[in-house]
Tab-separated table of C-alpha atoms in Angstrom:
chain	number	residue	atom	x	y	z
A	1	UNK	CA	18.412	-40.784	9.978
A	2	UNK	CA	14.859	-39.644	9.132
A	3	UNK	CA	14.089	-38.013	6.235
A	4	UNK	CA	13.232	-34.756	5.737
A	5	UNK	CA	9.831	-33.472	3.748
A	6	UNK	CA	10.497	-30.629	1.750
A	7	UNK	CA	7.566	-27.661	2.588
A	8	UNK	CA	6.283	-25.454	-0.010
A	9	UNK	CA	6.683	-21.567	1.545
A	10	UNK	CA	3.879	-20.037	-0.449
A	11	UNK	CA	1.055	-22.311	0.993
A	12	UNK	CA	2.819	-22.779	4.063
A	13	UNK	CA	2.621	-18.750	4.719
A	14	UNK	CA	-0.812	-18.549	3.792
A	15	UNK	CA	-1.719	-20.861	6.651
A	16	UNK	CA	0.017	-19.162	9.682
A	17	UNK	CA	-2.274	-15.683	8.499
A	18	UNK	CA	-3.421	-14.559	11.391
A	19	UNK	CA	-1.672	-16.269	13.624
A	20	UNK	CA	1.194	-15.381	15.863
A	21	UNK	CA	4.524	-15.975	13.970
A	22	UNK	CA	8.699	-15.056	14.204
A	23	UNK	CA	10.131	-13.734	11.337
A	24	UNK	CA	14.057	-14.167	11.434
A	25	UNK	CA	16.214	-12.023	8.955
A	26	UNK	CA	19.561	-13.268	7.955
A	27	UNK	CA	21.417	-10.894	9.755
A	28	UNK	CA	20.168	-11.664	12.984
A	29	UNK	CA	16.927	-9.070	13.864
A	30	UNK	CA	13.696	-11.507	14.667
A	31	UNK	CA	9.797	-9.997	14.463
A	32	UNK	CA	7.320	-11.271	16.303
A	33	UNK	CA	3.922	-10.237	15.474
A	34	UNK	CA	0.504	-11.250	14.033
A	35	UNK	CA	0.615	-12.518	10.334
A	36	UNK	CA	-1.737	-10.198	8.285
A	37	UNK	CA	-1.354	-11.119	4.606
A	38	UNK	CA	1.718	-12.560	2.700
A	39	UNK	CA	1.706	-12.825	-0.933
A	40	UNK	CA	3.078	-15.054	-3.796
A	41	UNK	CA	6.468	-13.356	-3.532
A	42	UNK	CA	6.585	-14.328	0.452
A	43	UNK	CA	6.769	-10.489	1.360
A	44	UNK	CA	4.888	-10.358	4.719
A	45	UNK	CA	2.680	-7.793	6.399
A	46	UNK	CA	2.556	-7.816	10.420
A	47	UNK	CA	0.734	-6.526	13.319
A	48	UNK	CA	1.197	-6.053	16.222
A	49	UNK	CA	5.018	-6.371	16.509
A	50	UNK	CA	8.138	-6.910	18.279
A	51	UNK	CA	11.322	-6.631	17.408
A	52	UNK	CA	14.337	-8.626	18.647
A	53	UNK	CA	17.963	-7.993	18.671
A	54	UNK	CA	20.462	-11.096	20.184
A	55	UNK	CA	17.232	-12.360	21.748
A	56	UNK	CA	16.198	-9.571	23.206
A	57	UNK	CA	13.332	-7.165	22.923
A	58	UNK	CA	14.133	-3.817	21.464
A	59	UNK	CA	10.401	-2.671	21.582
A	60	UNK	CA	7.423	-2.348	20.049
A	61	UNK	CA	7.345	-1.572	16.177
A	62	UNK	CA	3.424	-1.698	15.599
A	63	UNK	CA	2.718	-2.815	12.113
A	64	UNK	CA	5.433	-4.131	9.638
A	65	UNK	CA	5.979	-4.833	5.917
A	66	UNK	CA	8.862	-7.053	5.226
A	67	UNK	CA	9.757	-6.801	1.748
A	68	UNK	CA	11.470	-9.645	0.162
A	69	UNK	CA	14.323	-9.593	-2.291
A	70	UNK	CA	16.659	-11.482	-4.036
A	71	UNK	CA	19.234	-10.815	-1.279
A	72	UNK	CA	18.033	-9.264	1.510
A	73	UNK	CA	14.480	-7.786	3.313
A	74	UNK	CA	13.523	-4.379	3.238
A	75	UNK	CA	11.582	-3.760	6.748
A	76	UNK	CA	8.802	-1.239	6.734
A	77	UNK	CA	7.276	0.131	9.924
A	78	UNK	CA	3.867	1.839	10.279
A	79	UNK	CA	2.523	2.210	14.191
A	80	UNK	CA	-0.752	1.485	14.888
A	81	UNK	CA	-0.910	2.590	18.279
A	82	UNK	CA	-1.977	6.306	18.120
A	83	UNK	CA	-4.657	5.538	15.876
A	84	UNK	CA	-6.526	3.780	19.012
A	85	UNK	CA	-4.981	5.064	22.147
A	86	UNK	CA	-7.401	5.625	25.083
A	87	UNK	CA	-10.545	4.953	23.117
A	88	UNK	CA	-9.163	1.226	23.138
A	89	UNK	CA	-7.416	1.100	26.709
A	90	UNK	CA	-10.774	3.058	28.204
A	91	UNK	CA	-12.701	-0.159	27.045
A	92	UNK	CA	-10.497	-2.577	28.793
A	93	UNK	CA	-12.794	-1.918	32.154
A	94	UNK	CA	-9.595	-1.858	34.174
A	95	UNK	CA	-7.469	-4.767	32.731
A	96	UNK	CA	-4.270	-2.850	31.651
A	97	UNK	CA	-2.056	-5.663	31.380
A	98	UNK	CA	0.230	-5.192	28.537
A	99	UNK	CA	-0.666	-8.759	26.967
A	100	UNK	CA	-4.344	-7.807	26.990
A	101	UNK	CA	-3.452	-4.011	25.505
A	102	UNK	CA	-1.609	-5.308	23.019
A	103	UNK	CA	-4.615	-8.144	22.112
A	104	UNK	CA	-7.111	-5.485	21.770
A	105	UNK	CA	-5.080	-3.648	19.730
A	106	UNK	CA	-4.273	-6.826	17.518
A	107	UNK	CA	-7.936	-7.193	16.970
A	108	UNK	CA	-8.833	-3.057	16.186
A	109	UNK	CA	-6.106	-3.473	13.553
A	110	UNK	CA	-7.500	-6.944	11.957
A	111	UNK	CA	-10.463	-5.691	12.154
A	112	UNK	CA	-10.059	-2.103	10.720
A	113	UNK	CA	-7.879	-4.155	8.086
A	114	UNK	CA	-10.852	-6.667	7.261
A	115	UNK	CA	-13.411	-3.463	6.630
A	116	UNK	CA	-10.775	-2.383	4.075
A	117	UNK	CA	-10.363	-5.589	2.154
A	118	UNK	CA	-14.466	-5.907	2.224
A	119	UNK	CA	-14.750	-2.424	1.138
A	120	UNK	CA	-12.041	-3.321	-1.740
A	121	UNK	CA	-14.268	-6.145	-3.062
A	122	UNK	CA	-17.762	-4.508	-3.012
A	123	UNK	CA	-16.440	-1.562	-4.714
A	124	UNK	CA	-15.874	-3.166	-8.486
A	125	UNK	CA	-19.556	-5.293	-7.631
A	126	UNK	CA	-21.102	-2.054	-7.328
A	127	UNK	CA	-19.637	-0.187	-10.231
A	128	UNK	CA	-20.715	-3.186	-12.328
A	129	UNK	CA	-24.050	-3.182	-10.362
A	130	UNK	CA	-24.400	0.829	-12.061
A	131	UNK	CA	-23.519	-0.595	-15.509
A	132	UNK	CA	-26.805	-3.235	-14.799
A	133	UNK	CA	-24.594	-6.113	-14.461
A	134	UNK	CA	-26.349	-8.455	-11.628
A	135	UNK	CA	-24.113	-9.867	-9.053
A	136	UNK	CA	-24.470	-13.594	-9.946
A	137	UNK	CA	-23.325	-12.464	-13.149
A	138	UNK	CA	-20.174	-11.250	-12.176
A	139	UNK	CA	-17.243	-13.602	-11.809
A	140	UNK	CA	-13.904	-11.581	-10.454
A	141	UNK	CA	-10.322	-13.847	-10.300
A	142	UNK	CA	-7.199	-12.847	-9.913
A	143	UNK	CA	-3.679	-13.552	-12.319
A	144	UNK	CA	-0.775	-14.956	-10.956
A	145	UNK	CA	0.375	-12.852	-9.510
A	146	UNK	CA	-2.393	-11.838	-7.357
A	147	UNK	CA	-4.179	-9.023	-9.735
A	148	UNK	CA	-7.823	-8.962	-9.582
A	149	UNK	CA	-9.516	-8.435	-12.297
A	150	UNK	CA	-13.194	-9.050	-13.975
A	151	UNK	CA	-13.073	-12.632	-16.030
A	152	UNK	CA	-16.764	-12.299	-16.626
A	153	UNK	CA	-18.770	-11.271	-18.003
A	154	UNK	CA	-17.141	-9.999	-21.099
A	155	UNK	CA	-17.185	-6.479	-21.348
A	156	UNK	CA	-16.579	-4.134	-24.792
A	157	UNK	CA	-14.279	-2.366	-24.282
A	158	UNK	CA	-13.184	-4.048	-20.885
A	159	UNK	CA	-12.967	-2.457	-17.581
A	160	UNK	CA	-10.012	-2.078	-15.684
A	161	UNK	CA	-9.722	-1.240	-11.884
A	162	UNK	CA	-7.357	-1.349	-8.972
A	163	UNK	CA	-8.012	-1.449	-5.257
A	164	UNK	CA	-6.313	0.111	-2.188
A	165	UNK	CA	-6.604	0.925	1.498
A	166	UNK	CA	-5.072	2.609	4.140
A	167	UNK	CA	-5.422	4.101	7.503
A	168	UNK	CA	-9.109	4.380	6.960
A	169	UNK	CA	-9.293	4.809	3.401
A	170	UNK	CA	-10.142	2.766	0.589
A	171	UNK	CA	-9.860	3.878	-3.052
A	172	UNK	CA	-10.639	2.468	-6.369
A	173	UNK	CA	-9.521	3.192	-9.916
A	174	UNK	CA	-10.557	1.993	-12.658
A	175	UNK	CA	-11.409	2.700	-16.613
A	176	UNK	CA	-12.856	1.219	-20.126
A	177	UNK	CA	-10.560	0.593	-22.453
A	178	UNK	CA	-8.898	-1.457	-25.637
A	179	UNK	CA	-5.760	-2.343	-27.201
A	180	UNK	CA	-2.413	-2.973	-25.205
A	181	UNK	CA	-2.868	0.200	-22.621
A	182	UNK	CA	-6.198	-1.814	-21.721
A	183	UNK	CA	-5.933	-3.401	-18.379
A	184	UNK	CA	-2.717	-1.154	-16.881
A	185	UNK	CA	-3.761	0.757	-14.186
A	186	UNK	CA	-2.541	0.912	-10.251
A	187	UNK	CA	-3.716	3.357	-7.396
A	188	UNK	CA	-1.621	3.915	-3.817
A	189	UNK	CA	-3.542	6.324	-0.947
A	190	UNK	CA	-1.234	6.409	1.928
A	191	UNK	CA	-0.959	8.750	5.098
A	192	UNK	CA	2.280	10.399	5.318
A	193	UNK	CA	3.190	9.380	8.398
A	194	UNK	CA	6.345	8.725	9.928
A	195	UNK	CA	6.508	5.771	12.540
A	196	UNK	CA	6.996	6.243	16.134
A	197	UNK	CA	10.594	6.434	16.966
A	198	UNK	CA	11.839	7.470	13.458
A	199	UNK	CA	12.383	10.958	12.008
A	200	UNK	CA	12.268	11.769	8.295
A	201	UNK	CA	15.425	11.426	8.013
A	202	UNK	CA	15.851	7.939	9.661
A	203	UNK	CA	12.603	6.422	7.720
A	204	UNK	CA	14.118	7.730	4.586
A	205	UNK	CA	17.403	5.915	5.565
A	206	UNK	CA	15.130	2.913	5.979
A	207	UNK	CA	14.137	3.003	2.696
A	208	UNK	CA	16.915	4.119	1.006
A	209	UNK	CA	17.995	0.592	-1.072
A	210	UNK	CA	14.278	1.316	-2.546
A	211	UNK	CA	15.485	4.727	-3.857
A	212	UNK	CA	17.543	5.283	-6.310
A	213	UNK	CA	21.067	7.653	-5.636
A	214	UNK	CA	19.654	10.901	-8.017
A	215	UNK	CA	16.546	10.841	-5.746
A	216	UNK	CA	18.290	10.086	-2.451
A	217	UNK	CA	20.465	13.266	-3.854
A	218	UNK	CA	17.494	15.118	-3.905
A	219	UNK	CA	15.959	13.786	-0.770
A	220	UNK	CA	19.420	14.839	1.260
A	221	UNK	CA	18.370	18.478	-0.278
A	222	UNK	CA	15.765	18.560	2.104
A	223	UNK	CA	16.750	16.984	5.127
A	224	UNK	CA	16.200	20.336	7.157
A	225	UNK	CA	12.463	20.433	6.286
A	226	UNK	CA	10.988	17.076	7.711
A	227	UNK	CA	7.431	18.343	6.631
A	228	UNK	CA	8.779	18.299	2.715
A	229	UNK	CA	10.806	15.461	2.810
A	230	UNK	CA	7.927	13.328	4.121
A	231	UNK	CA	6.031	14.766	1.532
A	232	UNK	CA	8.823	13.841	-1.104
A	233	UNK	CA	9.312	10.505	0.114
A	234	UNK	CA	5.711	9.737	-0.122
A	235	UNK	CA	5.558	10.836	-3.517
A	236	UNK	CA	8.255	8.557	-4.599
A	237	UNK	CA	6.760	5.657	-2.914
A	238	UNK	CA	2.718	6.165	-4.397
A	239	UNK	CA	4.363	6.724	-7.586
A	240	UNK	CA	6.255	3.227	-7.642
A	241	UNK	CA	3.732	1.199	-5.875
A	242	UNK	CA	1.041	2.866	-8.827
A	243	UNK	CA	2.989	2.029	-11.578
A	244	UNK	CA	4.118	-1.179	-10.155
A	245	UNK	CA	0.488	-2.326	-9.107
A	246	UNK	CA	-0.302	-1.497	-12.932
A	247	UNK	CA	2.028	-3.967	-13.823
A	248	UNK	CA	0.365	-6.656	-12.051
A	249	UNK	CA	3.464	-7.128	-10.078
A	250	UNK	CA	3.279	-4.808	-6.874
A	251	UNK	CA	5.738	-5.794	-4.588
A	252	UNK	CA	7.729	-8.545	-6.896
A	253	UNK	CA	9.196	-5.554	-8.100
A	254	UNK	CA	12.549	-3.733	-7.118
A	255	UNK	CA	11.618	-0.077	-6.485
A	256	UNK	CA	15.045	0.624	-7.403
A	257	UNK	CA	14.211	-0.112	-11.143
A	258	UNK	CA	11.851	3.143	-11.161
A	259	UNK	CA	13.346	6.442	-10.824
A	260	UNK	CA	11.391	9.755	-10.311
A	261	UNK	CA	12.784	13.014	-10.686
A	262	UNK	CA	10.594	16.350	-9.307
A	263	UNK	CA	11.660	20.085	-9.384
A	264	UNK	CA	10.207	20.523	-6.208
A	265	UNK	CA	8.837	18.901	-2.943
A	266	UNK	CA	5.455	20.794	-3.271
A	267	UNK	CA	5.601	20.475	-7.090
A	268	UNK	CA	1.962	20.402	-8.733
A	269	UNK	CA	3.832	19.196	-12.112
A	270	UNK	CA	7.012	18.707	-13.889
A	271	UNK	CA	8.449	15.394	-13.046
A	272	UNK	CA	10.120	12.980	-14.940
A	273	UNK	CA	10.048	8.953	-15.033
A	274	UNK	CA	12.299	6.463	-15.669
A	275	UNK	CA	12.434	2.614	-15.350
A	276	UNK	CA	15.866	0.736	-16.056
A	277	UNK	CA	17.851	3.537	-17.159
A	278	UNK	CA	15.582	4.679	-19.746
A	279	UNK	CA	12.652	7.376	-19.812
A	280	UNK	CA	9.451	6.144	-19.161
A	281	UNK	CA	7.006	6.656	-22.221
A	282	UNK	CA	3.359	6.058	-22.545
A	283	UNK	CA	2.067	6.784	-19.108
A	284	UNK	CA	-0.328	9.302	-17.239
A	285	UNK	CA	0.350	9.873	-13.172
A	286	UNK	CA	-2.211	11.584	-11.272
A	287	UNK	CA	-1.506	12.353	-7.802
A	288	UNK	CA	-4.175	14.148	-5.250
A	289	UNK	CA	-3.616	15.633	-1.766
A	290	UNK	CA	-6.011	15.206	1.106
A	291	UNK	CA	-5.904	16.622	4.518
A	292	UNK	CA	-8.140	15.233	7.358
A	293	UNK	CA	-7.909	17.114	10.362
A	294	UNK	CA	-4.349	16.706	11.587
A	295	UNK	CA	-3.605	13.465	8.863
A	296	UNK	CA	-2.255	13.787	5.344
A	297	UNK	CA	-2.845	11.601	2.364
A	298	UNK	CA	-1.683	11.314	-0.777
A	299	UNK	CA	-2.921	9.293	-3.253
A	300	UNK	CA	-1.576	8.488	-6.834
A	301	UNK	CA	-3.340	6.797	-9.928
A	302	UNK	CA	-0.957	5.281	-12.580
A	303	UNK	CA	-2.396	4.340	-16.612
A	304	UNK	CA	-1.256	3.305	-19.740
A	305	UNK	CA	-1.650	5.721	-22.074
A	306	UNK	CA	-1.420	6.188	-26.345
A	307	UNK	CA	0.731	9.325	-25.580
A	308	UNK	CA	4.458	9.186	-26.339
A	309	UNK	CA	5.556	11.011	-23.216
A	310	UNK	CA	4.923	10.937	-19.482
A	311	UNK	CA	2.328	13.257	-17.666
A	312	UNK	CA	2.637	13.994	-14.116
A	313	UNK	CA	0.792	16.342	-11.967
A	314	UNK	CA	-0.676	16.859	-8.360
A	315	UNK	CA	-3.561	17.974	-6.783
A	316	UNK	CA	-5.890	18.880	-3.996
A	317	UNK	CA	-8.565	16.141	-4.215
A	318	UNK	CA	-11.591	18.412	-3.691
A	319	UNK	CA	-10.376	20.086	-7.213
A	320	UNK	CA	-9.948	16.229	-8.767
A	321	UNK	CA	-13.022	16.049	-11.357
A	322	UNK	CA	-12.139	12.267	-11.838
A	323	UNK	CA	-12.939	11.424	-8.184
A	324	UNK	CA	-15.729	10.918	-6.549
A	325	UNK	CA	-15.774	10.953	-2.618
A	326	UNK	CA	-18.061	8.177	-0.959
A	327	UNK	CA	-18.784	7.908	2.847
A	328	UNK	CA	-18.918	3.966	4.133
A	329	UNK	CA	-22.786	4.218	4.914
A	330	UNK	CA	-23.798	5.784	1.699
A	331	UNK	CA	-21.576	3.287	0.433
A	332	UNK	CA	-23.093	0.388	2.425
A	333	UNK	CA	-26.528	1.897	1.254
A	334	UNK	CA	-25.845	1.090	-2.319
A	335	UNK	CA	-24.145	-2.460	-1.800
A	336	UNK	CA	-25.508	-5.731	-3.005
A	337	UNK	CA	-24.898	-9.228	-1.718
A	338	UNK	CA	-21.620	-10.713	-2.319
A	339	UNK	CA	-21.417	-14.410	-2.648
């Protein structure tokens, strides 16, 4: 009998990105799709993907987040479709087979989701770059568990930032300062949109073991408004992957362990924040609201702060004094060489 070789996952996952893999849940459901990223807790993101019931194809999902946990996967579907329709298919020059469709799209997606992740690393280089700090003295690593942050050089008091993308939109937080709230902040920017095939309802459903029972309660309450419970549900979510990317842990953590509580789906303030039971102190939330033709966003910025209690509030980003709004070429304009 030969032997077996035991693998380790972590490196082992980090090799198959971008290639074509099957993802195989315990209870049965298989993706196939296009390995995007993974991460040291082995939750995967996919494009491009299938899903499969009893071997069989039950259609086309577009992109995917599987979340893992101690006991299960949380599966998170986003379509990418819409956002290249005809303007891809029109460039096919008459090939419309569905392998070569779906190939293109494959590549808009890695490619829209490579722009993002450049973006997200010039960004700090040119912040620094406005502080006089050259390039080749800059020296940006990550912790273990996949933070970035600046190792050198040294800065008095240090600066903090966090990085995210989505749907077209990359955003960057950051901020000087000491003591033990030094280094804690997270941003989330996400489009509130609900994947084909799902209502808000169903996607909320989806969701639901990240959610804890007083805001699924409060969820239910607005089940006959899809428009404000997609706003709702979005809220929830920015507002644990902010904190949670403040951490340093992002998606090692159980969303379940943060519970918010709002008067209102279209609240501008008043919410509460708990994590394990127990009121959340020492913390600032600031949330923005951005509407792009047709597409809303909302994006939420989560410190540390020296405050006792827990601010939240909302707001329309062209009123947000702490943000500044950059377009990619001015951007590109202003960008140094990254080695």
């Amino acid at each position: 009998m030969s032997a077996v070789t035991p693998v380790n996952p972590k490196p082992f996952l980090q090799d198959l990105t971008g290639k074509s893999v099957y993802v195989k849940l315990k209870w049965g459901l298989e993706y196939k799709g296009y390995l995007v990223s993974t991460d040291s807790y082995m939750n995967l993101q996919l494009a491009n993907t299938e899903e499969f019931q009893d071997g069989k194809s039950t259609g086309a999902l577009g992109e995917v987040f599987i979340r893992s946990m101690k006991t299960h996967c949380c599966v998170w579907m986003r379509s990418r479709a819409r956002e290249f329709d005809d303007s891809i298919i029109a460039r096919t020059d008459g090939v419309r087979s569905s392998h070569n469709i779906e190939h293109l799209l494959h590549l808009a997606f890695l490619v829209a989701h490579a722009i993002g992740c450049l973006i997200g690393r010039i960004l700090p280089r040119i912040l620094l770059a406005d502080r006089g700090i050259q390039p080749n003295a800059v020296k940006i690593s990550t912790t273990s568990s996949g933070k970035p942050y600046i190792e050198s050089p040294v800065l008095d008091p240090p600066l903090s930032y966090n990085v995210t993308h989505d749907s077209g939109y990359v955003a960057m937080a950051f901020e000087s300062k000491s003591g033990n709230e030094g280094g804690k902040i997270g941003v989330d920017i996400m489009k509130t949109h609900i994947p084909a095939g799902e209502t808000a309802a169903s996607f909320t459903a989806a969701l639901s073991d990240q959610l804890t029972q007083p805001e699924l309660d409060y969820l239910a309450l607005h089940v006959q408004d899809p428009d404000a419970l997609t706003e709702l549900l979005f809220k929830y979510w920015t507002m644990k992957e902010a904190y949670t990317k403040a951490l340093g842990i992002g998606l090692g953590f159980n969303f379940q362990r943060v519970e918010c509580r709002m008067e209102s789906a279209h609240n501008r303030e008043g919410c509460s924040v708990s994590v394990d039971g127990k009121p959340l102190l020492g913390w600032n939330f600031q949330g923005f609201h951005y509407v792009d033709g047709s597409d809303h966003y909302l994006g939420m910025v989560a410190t540390a702060s020296e405050d006792r209690g827990v601010v939240v509030s909302w707001t329309e980003l062209s009123r947000c004094e702490w943000v500044e709004e950059v377009r990619l070429l001015d951007l590109l304009e202003r960008a140094l060489p990254v080695k």
